[in-house]
Amino acid sequence: MSITSLEGKRFAEMVIQGANNLAANANMVDALNVFPVPDGDTGTNMNLSMTSGAKEVQNNVQEHIGKVAGALSKGLLMGARGNSGVILSQLFRGFGKAIENKPALNSQEFADALQTGVETAYKAVMKPVEGTILTVAKDAAKKAVITAKTESDIVALMEETVKEARASLNRTPDLLPVLKEVGVVDSGGQGLLLVYEGFLAELKGEQVSDYASLPSMTDLVSAEHHKNVQGFMNTEDIEFGYCTEFMVRFEDGKETFSEENFRNDLSAFGDSLLVISDEELAKVHIHSEQPGEVLSYGQKYGSLISMKIENMRQQHSTLMNETSHHLNEDAAKTQESKEKKEYGIVTVSMGAGIAELFRSIGATYVIEGGQTMNPSTEDIVKAVEEVNAEKVIILPNNKNIIMAANQAAEVVEGDVVVVPTKTVPQGMAALLAFNPSVGTAENQDSMSEASSYVKTGQVTFAVRDTSIDGLSIQKDDFMGIAEGKIVVTGKERLETAKNLLDEMLDADAEILTILYGEDASQEDVDALGEFIEEKYQDVEVEVHNGKQPLYSFIFSIE
């Protein structure tokens, strides 16, 4: 089959196929991550980002390809999670901008748009690294441009593009030594290849995996459940504030799924619980106060395919304001004219204890997320808007959230800056350095400087076997991570924590803050305290229950 003109409806189907192919293989992409830590990994982030783009496309299917590409760009931009998701959004942001006024594309225009997307993505990354998704996108686009000079068939063009993307992906270990050491190709590049393979499958009239067979949760959640009941309560009476929906794709090696046990366990997290499942998937709706913990529980059974979290307190307040407007227009106008705060600080946190600690030292709004679930650009934008401040500072507290935070700062109106904190301890140090009497630029500088003086250590477990930096790591081993590098491993949590502190505490260390997580026992915490008191008598120690998932201990050393 030959296609010489690509219009919007066919491109929409290409996007949906690409999203489905990525979703079907998200776990495989996650497995390519170099570090075997239980983070929100590349496959998860790219999948959720692409799903957001595909949903926006599904709502805007039309013949004009420029408008469909614009919808994809919008959905990806707001749904982007993690560095890989942000780069993916930038690739299609440039693609969409190049064709925004075109009703259809020929092969040359399609290839040129891919090239514009690559240029846009490279500009968005402060220090582009070759051997990543950027390289795969660049090589594939270059091949497309060359092919288009003699090939008018878009199917043939896409075949060559996919072929070169695959070849480029296989070359990534030659460009990034750490990939060669671990024996994998780049995970972000693999995710992009899956999207392109979905594009090609649609052009050729083939199909990739689809999850549409699962029953619709919408049919089970009635409108009254979310809206009609709202008028009979006060906002402060809402016990579980976040309406959380997500889907889990089951995986071998994870916990065996039992719908009854799954439902019983989830019921402890909140109310209004609905669970539907088949052999491959479970779809969940729950009202919870800690949605991040709910999502972490779901990941015990497999990969998260899609996720939606809504702040019901905000929804209720908005609805009541709208009702008040109809009953009393003057009162509504008074509410709307409420003065903004001068400053607001948005921070990202994993764990209820860490969130409360951030609030206690000055955070205005804490986004649930971090390591286990990177918040999207839209999540961060909504948080900035909700703080209702003239000036806003964002603390991402994770290197994989910084790009999404920067993207949110560009999207939202007003004086918004990002202090690029990479860890929770850095975020806390930065927040303590905040000065409300100076401007955002000065605060950005001083808070960034303060964060640089803190060393971060983490104790977690390995999700797979690997060998990296001379260390042989087995699945379920505990790992001690210092400043982002795995430095010690062990079979016991407490011994690993002690060995990590031995690596990190030196003569300059004065203050050690310990944030212990959900899986750290009080005996472990007490024993660690005794170890420090005996061996490092000059170090002042503070201990807090961070209640963070997956990370037994987080150490902040100043």
Coordinates of C-alpha atoms in Angstrom, one line a residue:
M1 CA 0.0 0.0 0.0
S2 CA 1.3 3.4 -1.0
I3 CA 0.5 6.7 0.9
T4 CA 1.6 9.9 -0.6
S5 CA -0.5 12.3 1.5
L6 CA -0.9 12.0 5.2
E7 CA -4.1 13.6 6.7
G8 CA -5.2 14.1 10.3
K9 CA -7.4 11.0 10.8
R10 CA -4.7 8.6 9.7
F11 CA -2.1 10.4 11.8
A12 CA -4.4 10.2 14.8
E13 CA -4.6 6.4 14.4
M14 CA -0.8 6.4 14.1
V15 CA -0.5 8.2 17.5
I16 CA -2.9 5.7 19.1
Q17 CA -1.0 2.7 17.7
G18 CA 2.3 4.3 18.9
A19 CA 0.8 4.8 22.4
N20 CA -0.6 1.3 22.5
N21 CA 2.8 -0.3 21.5
L22 CA 4.6 1.7 24.1
A23 CA 2.1 0.7 26.8
A24 CA 2.4 -2.9 25.9
N25 CA 6.2 -2.8 26.3
A26 CA 6.6 -0.3 29.1
N27 CA 7.9 -2.9 31.5
M28 CA 10.6 -3.9 28.9
V29 CA 11.7 -0.3 28.7
D30 CA 11.8 0.0 32.4
A31 CA 14.1 -3.0 32.6
L32 CA 16.6 -1.2 30.4
N33 CA 17.3 1.5 33.1
V34 CA 20.9 1.4 34.1
F35 CA 20.4 1.6 37.8
P36 CA 18.3 -1.2 39.4
V37 CA 16.5 1.1 41.8
P38 CA 12.7 1.0 42.3
D39 CA 12.0 4.4 40.8
G40 CA 9.4 5.6 38.4
D41 CA 11.3 4.5 35.4
T42 CA 11.6 5.5 31.8
G43 CA 8.9 3.1 30.4
T44 CA 6.4 4.2 33.0
N45 CA 7.1 7.9 32.4
M46 CA 7.1 7.7 28.6
N47 CA 3.9 5.5 28.7
L48 CA 2.0 8.0 30.9
S49 CA 3.3 10.9 28.8
M50 CA 2.3 9.3 25.5
T51 CA -1.1 8.2 26.9
S52 CA -1.8 11.8 27.8
G53 CA -1.0 12.9 24.2
A54 CA -3.1 10.1 22.7
K55 CA -6.1 11.0 24.8
E56 CA -5.9 14.6 23.6
V57 CA -5.7 13.4 20.0
Q58 CA -8.7 11.1 20.5
N59 CA -10.7 14.1 21.6
N60 CA -9.6 16.1 18.5
V61 CA -9.7 13.7 15.5
Q62 CA -10.2 15.6 12.3
E63 CA -8.9 15.8 8.7
H64 CA -6.5 18.7 9.3
I65 CA -3.2 17.1 10.3
G66 CA -1.8 20.3 11.7
K67 CA -4.6 20.5 14.3
V68 CA -4.2 16.9 15.3
A69 CA -0.5 17.4 15.7
G70 CA -1.3 20.4 17.8
A71 CA -3.6 18.3 20.1
L72 CA -0.8 15.7 20.4
S73 CA 1.7 18.4 21.4
K74 CA -0.7 19.9 24.0
G75 CA -1.5 16.5 25.5
L76 CA 2.2 15.5 25.7
L77 CA 3.3 18.9 27.0
M78 CA 0.9 18.8 30.0
G79 CA 1.2 15.0 30.6
A80 CA 5.0 14.8 30.3
R81 CA 6.7 13.0 33.2
G82 CA 10.4 12.5 33.8
N83 CA 13.2 13.6 31.5
S84 CA 12.2 11.0 28.9
G85 CA 8.6 12.2 28.8
V86 CA 9.6 15.8 28.6
I87 CA 12.0 15.1 25.7
L88 CA 9.2 13.1 23.9
S89 CA 6.9 16.1 24.4
Q90 CA 9.5 18.4 22.9
L91 CA 10.0 16.2 19.9
F92 CA 6.4 16.4 19.0
R93 CA 6.1 20.0 20.1
G94 CA 8.6 20.9 17.3
F95 CA 6.9 18.5 14.9
G96 CA 3.5 20.1 15.6
K97 CA 4.8 23.6 15.3
A98 CA 6.3 22.8 11.9
I99 CA 3.0 21.6 10.4
E100 CA 0.4 23.6 12.3
N101 CA -1.0 25.3 9.2
K102 CA -0.9 22.2 6.9
P103 CA -4.1 20.2 6.2
A104 CA -2.0 17.2 5.0
L105 CA 1.6 16.2 4.6
N106 CA 3.7 14.7 1.8
S107 CA 6.8 12.7 2.6
Q108 CA 9.2 15.6 2.5
E109 CA 7.0 17.7 4.9
F110 CA 6.7 14.7 7.2
A111 CA 10.4 14.2 7.3
D112 CA 11.1 17.9 7.8
A113 CA 8.7 18.0 10.7
L114 CA 10.6 15.1 12.4
Q115 CA 13.8 17.1 11.9
T116 CA 12.2 20.3 13.5
G117 CA 11.1 18.1 16.4
V118 CA 14.7 17.0 17.0
E119 CA 16.0 20.6 16.9
T120 CA 13.3 21.7 19.4
A121 CA 14.2 18.8 21.8
Y122 CA 17.9 19.5 21.7
K123 CA 17.3 23.1 22.5
A124 CA 15.2 22.1 25.5
V125 CA 18.0 20.1 27.1
M126 CA 20.7 22.1 28.8
K127 CA 23.4 19.5 28.3
P128 CA 22.4 17.1 25.6
V129 CA 23.9 13.6 26.0
E130 CA 24.6 11.5 22.9
G131 CA 23.6 7.8 23.2
T132 CA 20.1 8.7 24.5
I133 CA 16.7 9.2 23.0
L134 CA 18.0 12.4 21.5
T135 CA 20.5 10.5 19.4
V136 CA 17.9 8.0 18.2
A137 CA 15.5 10.8 17.3
K138 CA 18.3 12.7 15.5
D139 CA 19.5 9.7 13.4
A140 CA 16.0 8.6 12.5
A141 CA 15.0 12.2 11.4
K142 CA 18.2 12.5 9.4
K143 CA 17.4 9.3 7.6
A144 CA 13.9 10.4 6.9
V145 CA 15.0 13.7 5.4
I146 CA 17.5 11.9 3.1
T147 CA 14.9 9.3 2.1
A148 CA 12.2 11.9 1.3
K149 CA 14.4 13.4 -1.4
T150 CA 13.7 10.4 -3.6
E151 CA 10.7 8.7 -1.9
S152 CA 7.2 10.0 -2.1
D153 CA 5.6 7.0 -0.3
I154 CA 5.2 7.8 3.4
V155 CA 5.0 4.1 4.3
A156 CA 8.4 3.5 2.7
L157 CA 9.7 6.6 4.4
M158 CA 8.5 5.4 7.8
E159 CA 10.0 2.0 7.2
E160 CA 13.4 3.6 6.6
T161 CA 12.9 5.8 9.6
V162 CA 12.2 2.9 11.9
K163 CA 15.1 0.9 10.5
E164 CA 17.5 3.7 11.2
A165 CA 16.0 4.3 14.7
R166 CA 16.6 0.6 15.5
A167 CA 20.2 0.8 14.2
S168 CA 20.8 4.0 16.2
L169 CA 19.4 2.4 19.3
N170 CA 21.8 -0.5 18.9
R171 CA 24.7 1.9 18.7
T172 CA 23.9 3.7 21.9
P173 CA 26.2 1.5 24.1
D174 CA 29.1 2.7 21.9
L175 CA 28.3 6.3 22.8
L176 CA 27.5 5.8 26.5
P177 CA 30.0 3.6 28.3
V178 CA 27.7 2.9 31.2
L179 CA 25.2 1.3 28.8
K180 CA 27.9 -1.0 27.5
E181 CA 29.0 -1.9 31.1
V182 CA 25.5 -3.0 32.0
G183 CA 24.8 -4.5 28.6
V184 CA 21.7 -2.6 27.6
V185 CA 20.6 -0.1 25.0
D186 CA 19.2 3.3 26.0
S187 CA 15.8 3.0 27.5
G188 CA 14.4 6.4 26.2
G189 CA 15.6 5.5 22.7
Q190 CA 13.8 2.1 23.0
G191 CA 10.6 3.9 24.0
L192 CA 10.8 6.2 21.0
L193 CA 11.4 3.2 18.7
L194 CA 8.3 1.6 20.1
V195 CA 6.2 4.7 19.2
Y196 CA 7.7 4.8 15.7
E197 CA 7.0 1.1 15.3
G198 CA 3.4 1.8 16.2
F199 CA 3.2 4.6 13.6
L200 CA 4.5 2.2 10.9
A201 CA 2.1 -0.6 12.0
E202 CA -0.8 1.8 11.4
L203 CA 0.5 2.9 8.0
K204 CA 0.8 -0.7 6.9
G205 CA -2.7 -1.7 8.2
E206 CA -1.4 -3.8 11.1
Q207 CA -2.3 -3.8 14.8
V208 CA -0.4 -3.7 18.0
S209 CA -1.7 -4.6 21.5
D210 CA -4.7 -2.8 22.7
Y211 CA -6.2 -2.5 26.2
A212 CA -9.7 -1.4 25.2
S213 CA -11.2 -4.7 26.2
L214 CA -11.2 -3.9 29.9
P215 CA -14.6 -2.7 31.2
S216 CA -15.0 1.0 31.5
M217 CA -14.6 2.5 35.0
T218 CA -16.7 5.4 33.8
D219 CA -19.7 3.1 33.8
L220 CA -19.1 2.2 37.4
V221 CA -18.5 5.7 38.8
S222 CA -21.8 7.6 38.7
A223 CA -22.0 11.3 38.2
E224 CA -23.8 11.6 41.6
H225 CA -20.8 10.0 43.3
H226 CA -18.5 12.8 42.2
K227 CA -20.7 15.8 41.8
N228 CA -24.3 15.7 43.2
V229 CA -23.3 14.8 46.7
Q230 CA -20.8 17.7 46.9
G231 CA -23.4 20.3 47.8
F232 CA -24.3 18.5 51.0
M233 CA -20.9 18.7 52.7
N234 CA -18.3 21.2 53.6
T235 CA -14.9 21.1 51.9
E236 CA -13.1 20.5 55.2
D237 CA -15.4 17.5 55.9
I238 CA -13.9 15.5 52.9
E239 CA -11.8 12.9 54.7
F240 CA -10.1 11.4 51.6
G241 CA -9.2 14.3 49.3
Y242 CA -7.9 12.7 46.1
C243 CA -10.0 10.8 43.6
T244 CA -7.4 8.4 42.2
E245 CA -7.8 6.1 39.2
F246 CA -5.1 3.9 37.6
M247 CA -4.6 0.8 35.7
V248 CA -2.1 -2.0 36.4
R249 CA -0.8 -4.4 33.8
F250 CA 0.2 -7.7 35.6
E251 CA 3.8 -8.9 35.2
D252 CA 5.7 -12.1 35.9
G253 CA 7.9 -11.9 38.9
K254 CA 5.6 -9.5 40.7
E255 CA 3.0 -10.4 43.4
T256 CA 0.3 -12.9 42.2
F257 CA -2.9 -11.0 41.7
S258 CA -6.0 -11.9 43.7
E259 CA -8.8 -9.5 43.2
E260 CA -10.2 -10.2 46.6
N261 CA -6.9 -9.6 48.4
F262 CA -6.1 -6.6 46.1
R263 CA -9.4 -5.0 47.0
N264 CA -9.1 -5.7 50.7
D265 CA -5.6 -4.3 50.9
L266 CA -6.6 -1.1 48.9
S267 CA -9.6 -0.5 51.2
A268 CA -7.1 0.5 54.0
F269 CA -6.0 3.5 51.9
G270 CA -9.4 5.2 51.6
D271 CA -13.0 4.8 50.5
S272 CA -15.3 4.7 47.4
L273 CA -13.2 1.8 46.2
L274 CA -13.9 0.1 42.8
V275 CA -11.8 -2.7 41.3
I276 CA -12.4 -4.4 38.0
S277 CA -9.9 -6.9 36.4
D278 CA -9.3 -9.5 33.8
E279 CA -6.4 -11.8 33.1
E280 CA -4.0 -9.0 32.1
L281 CA -5.2 -5.9 33.9
A282 CA -6.8 -4.3 36.9
K283 CA -8.4 -0.9 36.9
V284 CA -8.9 0.9 40.2
H285 CA -10.9 3.9 41.5
I286 CA -10.4 5.0 45.1
H287 CA -10.7 8.1 47.2
S288 CA -7.5 8.4 49.2
E289 CA -5.5 11.0 51.2
Q290 CA -2.2 9.6 50.0
P291 CA -2.5 8.7 46.3
G292 CA 1.3 8.2 46.0
E293 CA 1.0 5.3 48.5
V294 CA -1.9 3.8 46.6
L295 CA 0.1 3.9 43.3
S296 CA 3.1 2.3 45.0
Y297 CA 1.0 -0.5 46.2
G298 CA -0.4 -1.0 42.7
Q299 CA 3.2 -1.3 41.3
K300 CA 3.7 -4.4 43.4
Y301 CA 1.6 -6.3 40.8
G302 CA 3.0 -4.8 37.6
S303 CA 3.3 -1.6 35.6
L304 CA 1.0 1.4 35.8
I305 CA -0.5 2.0 32.4
S306 CA -2.5 5.1 33.1
M307 CA -3.2 7.3 36.1
K308 CA -5.6 10.2 37.0
I309 CA -5.6 12.0 40.3
E310 CA -8.1 14.8 41.1
N311 CA -8.1 17.0 44.1
M312 CA -11.7 16.7 45.3
R313 CA -11.4 19.4 47.9
Q314 CA -10.4 21.8 45.1
Q315 CA -13.2 20.5 42.9
H316 CA -15.7 20.9 45.7
S317 CA -14.5 24.4 46.6
T318 CA -14.8 25.4 42.9
L319 CA -18.3 23.9 42.6
M320 CA -19.5 25.7 45.8
N321 CA -18.0 28.9 44.5
E322 CA -19.9 28.4 41.3
T323 CA -23.1 27.8 43.2
S324 CA -22.5 30.8 45.4
H325 CA -22.1 32.8 42.2
H326 CA -25.6 31.9 41.1
L327 CA -27.0 32.7 44.6
N328 CA -25.0 35.7 45.4
E329 CA -23.1 37.4 42.6
D330 CA -21.5 40.0 44.9
A331 CA -20.1 37.4 47.2
A332 CA -18.6 35.5 44.3
K333 CA -17.0 38.7 43.0
T334 CA -15.5 39.3 46.4
Q335 CA -14.0 35.8 46.4
E336 CA -12.6 36.2 42.9
S337 CA -10.9 39.5 43.9
K338 CA -9.1 37.9 46.8
E339 CA -5.5 39.2 46.9
K340 CA -2.7 36.8 46.0
K341 CA 0.0 35.9 48.5
E342 CA 3.4 37.4 47.7
Y343 CA 5.2 34.1 47.7
G344 CA 4.4 30.5 47.2
I345 CA 6.7 27.5 47.3
V346 CA 5.8 24.2 45.5
T347 CA 7.8 21.1 46.4
V348 CA 7.6 17.5 45.4
S349 CA 7.7 14.8 48.1
M350 CA 7.4 11.1 48.6
G351 CA 6.0 10.0 51.9
A352 CA 3.5 11.6 54.3
G353 CA 6.2 12.3 56.9
I354 CA 8.5 14.1 54.4
A355 CA 5.5 16.1 53.1
E356 CA 4.7 17.3 56.6
L357 CA 8.3 18.1 57.2
F358 CA 8.3 20.3 54.1
R359 CA 5.2 22.1 55.2
S360 CA 6.6 22.7 58.6
I361 CA 9.6 24.5 57.2
G362 CA 7.6 26.7 54.8
A363 CA 6.3 24.8 51.7
T364 CA 3.0 26.1 50.5
Y365 CA 2.0 23.1 48.4
V366 CA 3.4 19.6 48.4
I367 CA 2.9 17.4 45.3
E368 CA 2.8 13.7 46.1
G369 CA 5.3 11.9 43.9
G370 CA 9.1 11.9 43.6
Q371 CA 10.9 8.7 43.1
T372 CA 8.0 6.3 42.7
M373 CA 5.8 8.4 40.5
N374 CA 7.1 11.5 38.8
P375 CA 4.5 14.2 38.6
S376 CA 3.5 15.5 35.2
T377 CA 3.9 19.0 33.9
E378 CA 0.2 19.5 34.4
D379 CA 0.4 18.4 38.0
I380 CA 3.1 21.0 38.7
V381 CA 1.1 23.7 36.8
K382 CA -2.0 23.0 38.8
A383 CA 0.0 23.2 42.0
V384 CA 1.5 26.6 41.0
E385 CA -2.0 27.9 40.2
E386 CA -3.4 26.7 43.4
V387 CA -0.9 28.4 45.7
N388 CA -2.3 31.8 44.4
A389 CA 0.9 33.8 44.7
E390 CA 2.5 36.6 42.8
K391 CA 5.9 34.8 42.9
V392 CA 6.4 31.0 43.0
I393 CA 9.4 28.8 43.5
I394 CA 9.4 25.2 42.5
L395 CA 11.6 22.6 44.2
P396 CA 11.5 19.3 42.2
N397 CA 13.8 17.3 44.6
N398 CA 14.5 14.7 41.9
K399 CA 16.8 15.0 38.8
N400 CA 14.1 13.3 36.7
I401 CA 11.5 16.0 37.6
I402 CA 13.6 19.1 36.9
M403 CA 12.8 19.2 33.2
A404 CA 9.0 18.9 33.8
A405 CA 9.3 21.6 36.5
N406 CA 11.1 23.9 34.0
Q407 CA 8.4 23.1 31.4
A408 CA 5.7 24.0 33.9
A409 CA 7.4 27.3 34.7
E410 CA 7.3 28.2 31.0
V411 CA 3.6 27.2 30.6
V412 CA 2.2 29.0 33.6
E413 CA 1.8 32.8 33.8
G414 CA 3.6 34.9 36.4
D415 CA 6.9 35.1 38.1
V416 CA 7.8 31.4 38.5
V417 CA 11.3 29.9 38.9
V418 CA 12.8 26.5 39.5
V419 CA 15.5 25.7 42.0
P420 CA 16.9 22.5 40.5
T421 CA 17.1 20.4 43.6
K422 CA 17.8 16.7 42.8
T423 CA 17.1 15.1 46.2
V424 CA 14.8 15.6 49.2
P425 CA 17.7 16.8 51.4
Q426 CA 18.7 19.3 48.8
G427 CA 15.1 20.5 48.7
M428 CA 15.0 21.0 52.5
A429 CA 18.3 22.8 52.5
A430 CA 17.1 25.1 49.7
L431 CA 13.8 25.8 51.5
L432 CA 15.6 26.8 54.7
A433 CA 17.6 29.3 52.7
F434 CA 14.4 31.0 51.3
N435 CA 14.2 34.7 52.0
P436 CA 10.8 36.3 51.5
S437 CA 12.2 39.8 51.3
V438 CA 14.1 39.3 48.1
G439 CA 13.1 38.5 44.5
T440 CA 12.8 35.2 42.8
A441 CA 16.1 35.5 40.9
E442 CA 18.0 36.2 44.1
N443 CA 16.2 33.4 45.9
Q444 CA 16.9 31.0 43.0
D445 CA 20.7 31.7 43.4
S446 CA 20.9 31.5 47.1
M447 CA 18.6 28.5 47.5
S448 CA 20.6 26.7 44.7
E449 CA 23.8 27.5 46.5
A450 CA 22.4 26.2 49.8
S451 CA 21.3 22.9 48.2
S452 CA 24.8 22.3 46.8
Y453 CA 26.3 22.1 50.4
V454 CA 24.2 19.0 51.2
K455 CA 25.3 15.4 50.6
T456 CA 22.5 12.8 50.0
G457 CA 22.6 9.1 50.8
Q458 CA 19.8 6.6 50.2
V459 CA 19.2 3.0 51.1
T460 CA 16.9 0.9 48.9
F461 CA 16.7 -2.5 47.2
A462 CA 17.6 -3.8 43.8
V463 CA 14.8 -4.7 41.4
R464 CA 17.0 -6.8 39.1
D465 CA 20.5 -8.4 38.8
T466 CA 23.2 -6.2 37.3
S467 CA 26.8 -5.3 37.5
I468 CA 27.8 -1.6 37.6
D469 CA 30.8 0.4 38.7
G470 CA 32.6 -2.8 39.7
L471 CA 29.7 -3.9 42.0
S472 CA 27.8 -7.2 41.4
I473 CA 24.2 -6.6 42.5
Q474 CA 21.6 -9.3 42.9
K475 CA 17.9 -8.8 42.9
D476 CA 16.5 -7.8 46.3
D477 CA 20.0 -6.8 47.6
F478 CA 20.1 -3.6 49.6
M479 CA 22.0 -0.8 48.0
G480 CA 23.7 2.3 49.5
I481 CA 23.6 5.2 47.1
A482 CA 25.8 8.3 47.7
E483 CA 25.2 11.4 45.6
G484 CA 23.4 9.3 42.9
K485 CA 26.1 6.6 42.8
I486 CA 25.8 3.0 44.1
V487 CA 28.7 2.6 46.5
V488 CA 27.8 -0.3 48.8
T489 CA 25.5 -3.4 48.6
G490 CA 24.5 -6.0 51.1
K491 CA 22.0 -8.6 52.1
E492 CA 20.9 -6.8 55.3
R493 CA 19.3 -3.3 55.4
L494 CA 21.0 -2.1 58.6
E495 CA 24.5 -3.2 57.7
T496 CA 24.1 -1.5 54.3
A497 CA 23.0 1.7 56.0
K498 CA 26.0 1.6 58.3
N499 CA 28.4 0.9 55.4
L500 CA 26.9 3.8 53.5
L501 CA 27.4 6.2 56.4
D502 CA 31.0 5.0 56.7
E503 CA 31.5 6.0 53.1
M504 CA 29.8 9.4 53.5
L505 CA 30.7 10.7 57.0
D506 CA 34.0 12.5 57.1
A507 CA 35.8 15.1 59.3
D508 CA 33.7 17.9 57.7
A509 CA 30.4 16.3 58.6
E510 CA 28.5 18.2 61.3
I511 CA 24.8 17.4 61.0
L512 CA 23.2 14.1 59.9
T513 CA 19.5 14.0 59.3
I514 CA 17.9 10.6 59.0
L515 CA 14.5 10.1 57.3
Y516 CA 13.4 6.6 57.8
G517 CA 10.8 4.9 55.5
E518 CA 7.9 2.6 55.7
D519 CA 10.0 -0.6 55.7
A520 CA 12.5 0.5 58.3
S521 CA 11.7 -0.9 61.8
Q522 CA 12.1 1.0 65.0
E523 CA 14.8 -1.5 66.0
D524 CA 16.8 -0.6 62.8
V525 CA 16.4 3.1 63.6
D526 CA 17.5 2.7 67.2
A527 CA 20.5 0.5 66.2
L528 CA 21.6 3.0 63.6
G529 CA 21.4 5.8 66.2
E530 CA 23.6 3.8 68.6
F531 CA 26.1 3.1 65.8
I532 CA 26.4 6.8 65.0
E533 CA 26.7 7.8 68.6
E534 CA 29.5 5.3 69.2
K535 CA 31.5 5.9 66.0
Y536 CA 30.8 9.5 65.1
Q537 CA 30.4 11.3 68.4
D538 CA 31.0 14.8 66.9
V539 CA 28.1 14.5 64.5
E540 CA 24.7 16.0 65.5
V541 CA 21.9 13.7 64.6
E542 CA 18.2 14.4 63.8
V543 CA 15.7 11.6 63.1
H544 CA 12.3 12.0 61.4
N545 CA 9.8 9.4 60.3
G546 CA 9.6 10.2 56.5
K547 CA 7.1 7.4 55.8
Q548 CA 8.6 7.2 52.3
P549 CA 8.0 4.0 50.3
L550 CA 10.8 1.9 48.8
Y551 CA 13.7 3.9 50.4
S552 CA 14.5 2.5 53.9
F553 CA 16.7 5.5 54.8
I554 CA 17.4 8.9 53.3
F555 CA 20.5 10.6 54.8
S556 CA 21.2 14.4 54.7
I557 CA 24.7 15.3 55.6
E558 CA 25.9 18.9 56.2

